[in-house]
PDB file of C-alpha atoms in Angstrom:
ATOM      1  CA  ASP A   1     105.873  80.656 122.407  1.00  0.00           C
ATOM      2  CA  GLY A   2     106.270  77.098 123.766  1.00  0.00           C
ATOM      3  CA  LEU A   3     103.229  75.660 121.774  1.00  0.00           C
ATOM      4  CA  THR A   4     103.556  76.988 118.433  1.00  0.00           C
ATOM      5  CA  GLY A   5     107.435  77.771 118.116  1.00  0.00           C
ATOM      6  CA  LEU A   6     106.662  81.275 117.069  1.00  0.00           C
ATOM      7  CA  LEU A   7     107.753  84.274 118.903  1.00  0.00           C
ATOM      8  CA  ASN A   8     105.801  85.076 122.065  1.00  0.00           C
ATOM      9  CA  ARG A   9     104.146  88.110 122.487  1.00  0.00           C
ATOM     10  CA  ASP A  10     106.958  90.058 124.747  1.00  0.00           C
ATOM     11  CA  GLU A  11     109.780  88.885 122.103  1.00  0.00           C
ATOM     12  CA  LEU A  12     107.612  89.941 119.093  1.00  0.00           C
ATOM     13  CA  VAL A  13     107.148  93.533 120.501  1.00  0.00           C
ATOM     14  CA  ARG A  14     111.056  93.696 121.417  1.00  0.00           C
ATOM     15  CA  LEU A  15     111.702  92.579 117.826  1.00  0.00           C
ATOM     16  CA  VAL A  16     109.205  94.811 116.051  1.00  0.00           C
ATOM     17  CA  GLU A  17     110.130  97.919 117.950  1.00  0.00           C
ATOM     18  CA  ARG A  18     113.802  97.308 117.274  1.00  0.00           C
ATOM     19  CA  ARG A  19     113.061  96.564 113.440  1.00  0.00           C
ATOM     20  CA  TRP A  20     111.259  99.998 113.331  1.00  0.00           C
ATOM     21  CA  ARG A  21     114.136 101.856 114.982  1.00  0.00           C
ATOM     22  CA  GLY A  22     116.474 100.451 112.236  1.00  0.00           C
ATOM     23  CA  HIS A  23     114.270 101.786 109.438  1.00  0.00           C
ATOM     24  CA  ARG A  24     113.964 105.361 110.734  1.00  0.00           C
ATOM     25  CA  ARG A  25     114.784 106.899 107.266  1.00  0.00           C
ATOM     26  CA  ARG A  26     112.321 104.910 105.399  1.00  0.00           C
ATOM     27  CA  GLN A  27     108.828 106.679 104.979  1.00  0.00           C
ATOM     28  CA  VAL A  28     107.005 103.026 105.323  1.00  0.00           C
ATOM     29  CA  HIS A  29     107.908 100.214 107.386  1.00  0.00           C
ATOM     30  CA  GLY A  30     105.689  97.632 106.109  1.00  0.00           C
ATOM     31  CA  VAL A  31     102.384  96.191 107.111  1.00  0.00           C
ATOM     32  CA  LEU A  32     101.267  94.826 110.450  1.00  0.00           C
ATOM     33  CA  VAL A  33      98.684  92.126 110.513  1.00  0.00           C
ATOM     34  CA  VAL A  34      96.278  90.642 113.039  1.00  0.00           C
ATOM     35  CA  ALA A  35      95.142  87.080 112.459  1.00  0.00           C
ATOM     36  CA  ASP A  36      92.660  85.355 114.528  1.00  0.00           C
ATOM     37  CA  LEU A  37      91.270  81.687 114.011  1.00  0.00           C
ATOM     38  CA  ASP A  38      87.529  82.193 113.679  1.00  0.00           C
ATOM     39  CA  HIS A  39      85.126  80.410 116.200  1.00  0.00           C
ATOM     40  CA  PHE A  40      88.231  78.806 117.857  1.00  0.00           C
ATOM     41  CA  LYS A  41      86.408  78.122 121.309  1.00  0.00           C
ATOM     42  CA  GLN A  42      84.080  75.670 119.451  1.00  0.00           C
ATOM     43  CA  ILE A  43      87.260  73.695 118.795  1.00  0.00           C
ATOM     44  CA  ASN A  44      88.344  73.570 122.051  1.00  0.00           C
ATOM     45  CA  ASP A  45      84.662  73.002 123.503  1.00  0.00           C
ATOM     46  CA  THR A  46      83.637  70.215 121.000  1.00  0.00           C
ATOM     47  CA  TYR A  47      86.934  68.447 120.342  1.00  0.00           C
ATOM     48  CA  GLY A  48      89.213  69.364 123.570  1.00  0.00           C
ATOM     49  CA  HIS A  49      92.000  71.567 124.053  1.00  0.00           C
ATOM     50  CA  ALA A  50      94.616  69.066 122.399  1.00  0.00           C
ATOM     51  CA  ALA A  51      92.569  69.704 119.170  1.00  0.00           C
ATOM     52  CA  GLY A  52      92.815  73.368 119.605  1.00  0.00           C
ATOM     53  CA  ASP A  53      96.568  73.103 120.321  1.00  0.00           C
ATOM     54  CA  VAL A  54      97.078  71.241 117.061  1.00  0.00           C
ATOM     55  CA  ALA A  55      94.898  74.144 115.053  1.00  0.00           C
ATOM     56  CA  LEU A  56      97.388  76.690 116.861  1.00  0.00           C
ATOM     57  CA  GLN A  57     100.383  74.770 115.257  1.00  0.00           C
ATOM     58  CA  VAL A  58      99.208  73.879 111.912  1.00  0.00           C
ATOM     59  CA  PHE A  59      98.291  77.914 111.594  1.00  0.00           C
ATOM     60  CA  ALA A  60     101.682  78.753 113.042  1.00  0.00           C
ATOM     61  CA  ALA A  61     103.357  76.221 110.388  1.00  0.00           C
ATOM     62  CA  ALA A  62     101.310  77.897 107.699  1.00  0.00           C
ATOM     63  CA  CYS A  63     102.684  81.266 108.687  1.00  0.00           C
ATOM     64  CA  ARG A  64     106.293  79.980 109.102  1.00  0.00           C
ATOM     65  CA  SER A  65     106.434  78.420 105.829  1.00  0.00           C
ATOM     66  CA  THR A  66     104.891  81.775 103.962  1.00  0.00           C
ATOM     67  CA  VAL A  67     106.669  84.861 105.171  1.00  0.00           C
ATOM     68  CA  GLY A  68     109.766  85.956 104.171  1.00  0.00           C
ATOM     69  CA  ARG A  69     113.329  85.845 106.344  1.00  0.00           C
ATOM     70  CA  ALA A  70     112.912  89.533 106.940  1.00  0.00           C
ATOM     71  CA  ASP A  71     109.223  89.021 108.350  1.00  0.00           C
ATOM     72  CA  ILE A  72     108.475  88.713 112.080  1.00  0.00           C
ATOM     73  CA  VAL A  73     105.782  86.517 113.279  1.00  0.00           C
ATOM     74  CA  GLY A  74     104.403  85.721 116.811  1.00  0.00           C
ATOM     75  CA  ARG A  75     101.323  84.548 118.942  1.00  0.00           C
ATOM     76  CA  PHE A  76      99.850  87.311 120.548  1.00  0.00           C
ATOM     77  CA  GLY A  77      97.890  85.471 122.815  1.00  0.00           C
ATOM     78  CA  GLY A  78      95.051  82.566 122.752  1.00  0.00           C
ATOM     79  CA  GLU A  79      94.365  82.163 119.069  1.00  0.00           C
ATOM     80  CA  GLU A  80      95.452  85.603 117.886  1.00  0.00           C
ATOM     81  CA  PHE A  81      98.852  86.266 115.679  1.00  0.00           C
ATOM     82  CA  VAL A  82     100.780  89.314 114.429  1.00  0.00           C
ATOM     83  CA  LEU A  83     102.693  89.567 111.583  1.00  0.00           C
ATOM     84  CA  PHE A  84     104.964  92.392 110.816  1.00  0.00           C
ATOM     85  CA  LEU A  85     105.709  92.175 107.197  1.00  0.00           C
ATOM     86  CA  ASP A  86     108.832  94.090 106.574  1.00  0.00           C
ATOM     87  CA  GLU A  87     108.813  96.930 103.926  1.00  0.00           C
ATOM     88  CA  ALA A  88     105.709  94.814 102.272  1.00  0.00           C
ATOM     89  CA  THR A  89     102.838  96.856 100.689  1.00  0.00           C
ATOM     90  CA  VAL A  90      99.225  96.110 101.398  1.00  0.00           C
ATOM     91  CA  ASP A  91      98.613  94.420  98.229  1.00  0.00           C
ATOM     92  CA  GLU A  92     101.858  92.217  99.201  1.00  0.00           C
ATOM     93  CA  ALA A  93     100.503  91.676 102.672  1.00  0.00           C
ATOM     94  CA  ARG A  94      97.050  90.829 101.075  1.00  0.00           C
ATOM     95  CA  ASP A  95      98.823  88.005  99.061  1.00  0.00           C
ATOM     96  CA  VAL A  96     100.832  86.598 102.039  1.00  0.00           C
ATOM     97  CA  VAL A  97      97.718  86.193 103.919  1.00  0.00           C
ATOM     98  CA  GLN A  98      95.968  84.636 100.988  1.00  0.00           C
ATOM     99  CA  ARG A  99      98.974  82.061 100.834  1.00  0.00           C
ATOM    100  CA  ILE A 100      98.346  81.477 104.567  1.00  0.00           C
ATOM    101  CA  THR A 101      94.852  80.658 103.841  1.00  0.00           C
ATOM    102  CA  SER A 102      95.266  78.667 100.758  1.00  0.00           C
ATOM    103  CA  ALA A 103      98.062  76.447 103.168  1.00  0.00           C
ATOM    104  CA  LEU A 104      95.172  75.829 105.611  1.00  0.00           C
ATOM    105  CA  ALA A 105      92.410  75.405 102.825  1.00  0.00           C
ATOM    106  CA  GLY A 106      91.499  71.523 103.127  1.00  0.00           C
ATOM    107  CA  THR A 107      93.568  70.698 106.159  1.00  0.00           C
ATOM    108  CA  SER A 108      91.752  68.586 108.612  1.00  0.00           C
ATOM    109  CA  LEU A 109      93.025  67.758 112.018  1.00  0.00           C
ATOM    110  CA  PRO A 110      93.153  64.391 113.783  1.00  0.00           C
ATOM    111  CA  GLY A 111      89.911  63.154 114.491  1.00  0.00           C
ATOM    112  CA  GLY A 112      88.221  65.111 111.426  1.00  0.00           C
ATOM    113  CA  VAL A 113      88.389  68.143 113.221  1.00  0.00           C
ATOM    114  CA  VAL A 114      87.914  70.742 110.250  1.00  0.00           C
ATOM    115  CA  LEU A 115      90.533  73.575 110.851  1.00  0.00           C
ATOM    116  CA  PRO A 116      88.502  76.868 111.589  1.00  0.00           C
ATOM    117  CA  THR A 117      88.692  79.873 109.009  1.00  0.00           C
ATOM    118  CA  VAL A 118      91.145  83.131 109.856  1.00  0.00           C
ATOM    119  CA  SER A 119      90.452  86.754 110.037  1.00  0.00           C
ATOM    120  CA  TYR A 120      92.707  89.195 109.352  1.00  0.00           C
ATOM    121  CA  GLY A 121      93.048  92.900 110.142  1.00  0.00           C
ATOM    122  CA  MET A 122      95.984  94.917 108.727  1.00  0.00           C
ATOM    123  CA  THR A 123      97.366  98.384 108.660  1.00  0.00           C
ATOM    124  CA  LEU A 124     100.331  99.979 106.915  1.00  0.00           C
ATOM    125  CA  VAL A 125     103.143 101.259 109.304  1.00  0.00           C
ATOM    126  CA  ARG A 126     104.589 104.651 108.813  1.00  0.00           C
ATOM    127  CA  ARG A 127     107.633 106.208 110.072  1.00  0.00           C
ATOM    128  CA  GLY A 128     106.676 107.546 113.457  1.00  0.00           C
ATOM    129  CA  ASP A 129     103.888 105.347 114.154  1.00  0.00           C
ATOM    130  CA  ASP A 130     103.706 103.965 117.855  1.00  0.00           C
ATOM    131  CA  LEU A 131     103.367 100.262 118.017  1.00  0.00           C
ATOM    132  CA  ALA A 132     100.197 100.456 120.276  1.00  0.00           C
ATOM    133  CA  ASP A 133      98.349 102.625 117.702  1.00  0.00           C
ATOM    134  CA  VAL A 134      99.330 100.446 115.052  1.00  0.00           C
ATOM    135  CA  LEU A 135      97.967  97.584 116.889  1.00  0.00           C
ATOM    136  CA  ALA A 136      94.964  99.204 117.798  1.00  0.00           C
ATOM    137  CA  ARG A 137      94.569  99.952 113.865  1.00  0.00           C
ATOM    138  CA  ALA A 138      94.908  96.627 112.992  1.00  0.00           C
ATOM    139  CA  ASP A 139      92.449  94.960 115.791  1.00  0.00           C
ATOM    140  CA  GLY A 140      90.030  97.372 114.885  1.00  0.00           C
ATOM    141  CA  ALA A 141      90.486  96.179 111.229  1.00  0.00           C
ATOM    142  CA  LEU A 142      90.203  92.773 112.770  1.00  0.00           C
ATOM    143  CA  TYR A 143      87.213  93.245 114.574  1.00  0.00           C
ATOM    144  CA  ALA A 144      85.572  94.798 111.412  1.00  0.00           C
ATOM    145  CA  ALA A 145      86.544  91.496 109.516  1.00  0.00           C
ATOM    146  CA  LYS A 146      84.821  89.491 112.308  1.00  0.00           C
ATOM    147  CA  ASP A 147      81.757  91.809 112.386  1.00  0.00           C
ATOM    148  CA  GLY A 148      81.505  91.583 108.608  1.00  0.00           C
ATOM    149  CA  GLY A 149      81.164  87.726 108.456  1.00  0.00           C
ATOM    150  CA  ARG A 150      84.414  86.295 109.288  1.00  0.00           C
ATOM    151  CA  ALA A 151      87.295  84.847 106.900  1.00  0.00           C
ATOM    152  CA  GLN A 152      88.123  88.023 105.371  1.00  0.00           C
ATOM    153  CA  VAL A 153      90.848  90.715 105.293  1.00  0.00           C
ATOM    154  CA  VAL A 154      90.203  94.257 106.316  1.00  0.00           C
ATOM    155  CA  VAL A 155      92.713  96.765 105.986  1.00  0.00           C
ATOM    156  CA  ALA A 156      92.476  99.948 108.340  1.00  0.00           C
ATOM    157  CA  ASP A 157      93.168 103.076 106.348  1.00  0.00           C
ATOM    158  CA  VAL A 158      95.763 104.835 107.990  1.00  0.00           C
ATOM    159  CA  ASP A 159      94.850 108.229 105.866  1.00  0.00           C
ATOM    160  CA  ALA A 160      91.154 108.329 105.726  1.00  0.00           C
ATOM    161  CA  GLY A 161      90.501 106.691 109.166  1.00  0.00           C
ATOM    162  CA  ASP A 162      88.271 104.016 107.645  1.00  0.00           C
ATOM    163  CA  ARG A 163      88.256 100.486 106.649  1.00  0.00           C
ATOM    164  CA  THR A 164      88.038  98.609 103.409  1.00  0.00           C
ATOM    165  CA  THR A 165      87.413  94.974 102.761  1.00  0.00           C
ATOM    166  CA  SER A 166      88.300  92.358 100.863  1.00  0.00           C
ATOM    167  CA  PRO A 167      87.480  88.398 100.726  1.00  0.00           C
TER     168      PRO A 167
END
């Protein structure tokens, strides 16, 4: 992605699918996280697109500095990002997003623009999962996080079909 320096959507999908194929024998591949900057449109509308671009770059830098070398991070579109945390558990993934959130806390952008909060939807990735289905599960959890007040993590429960929330 030219703006953030992260993978773009196509390359992200290609690398994630290739990684999963390499994990054929593992029951669990890791955790897929969809992150979305809350109220991002307000930054663009109020302060201009240049401020919005900086917000995306700051979030991307926080992701890059937090995830492990085996993890895959990309900009999925607009203000939405996808992280594949290779071989991670849900608890480890929660820790990663908490560290990203902590890295962003108190960060202000040029001109005093306050960086928006971030909502996260995540799901465990198991052997045989289809990427489109996994993305849909994580996206559904993200929408639950947004509907539940934003600035939180919602985990899609792949066994029960429901979601559990944690701030």
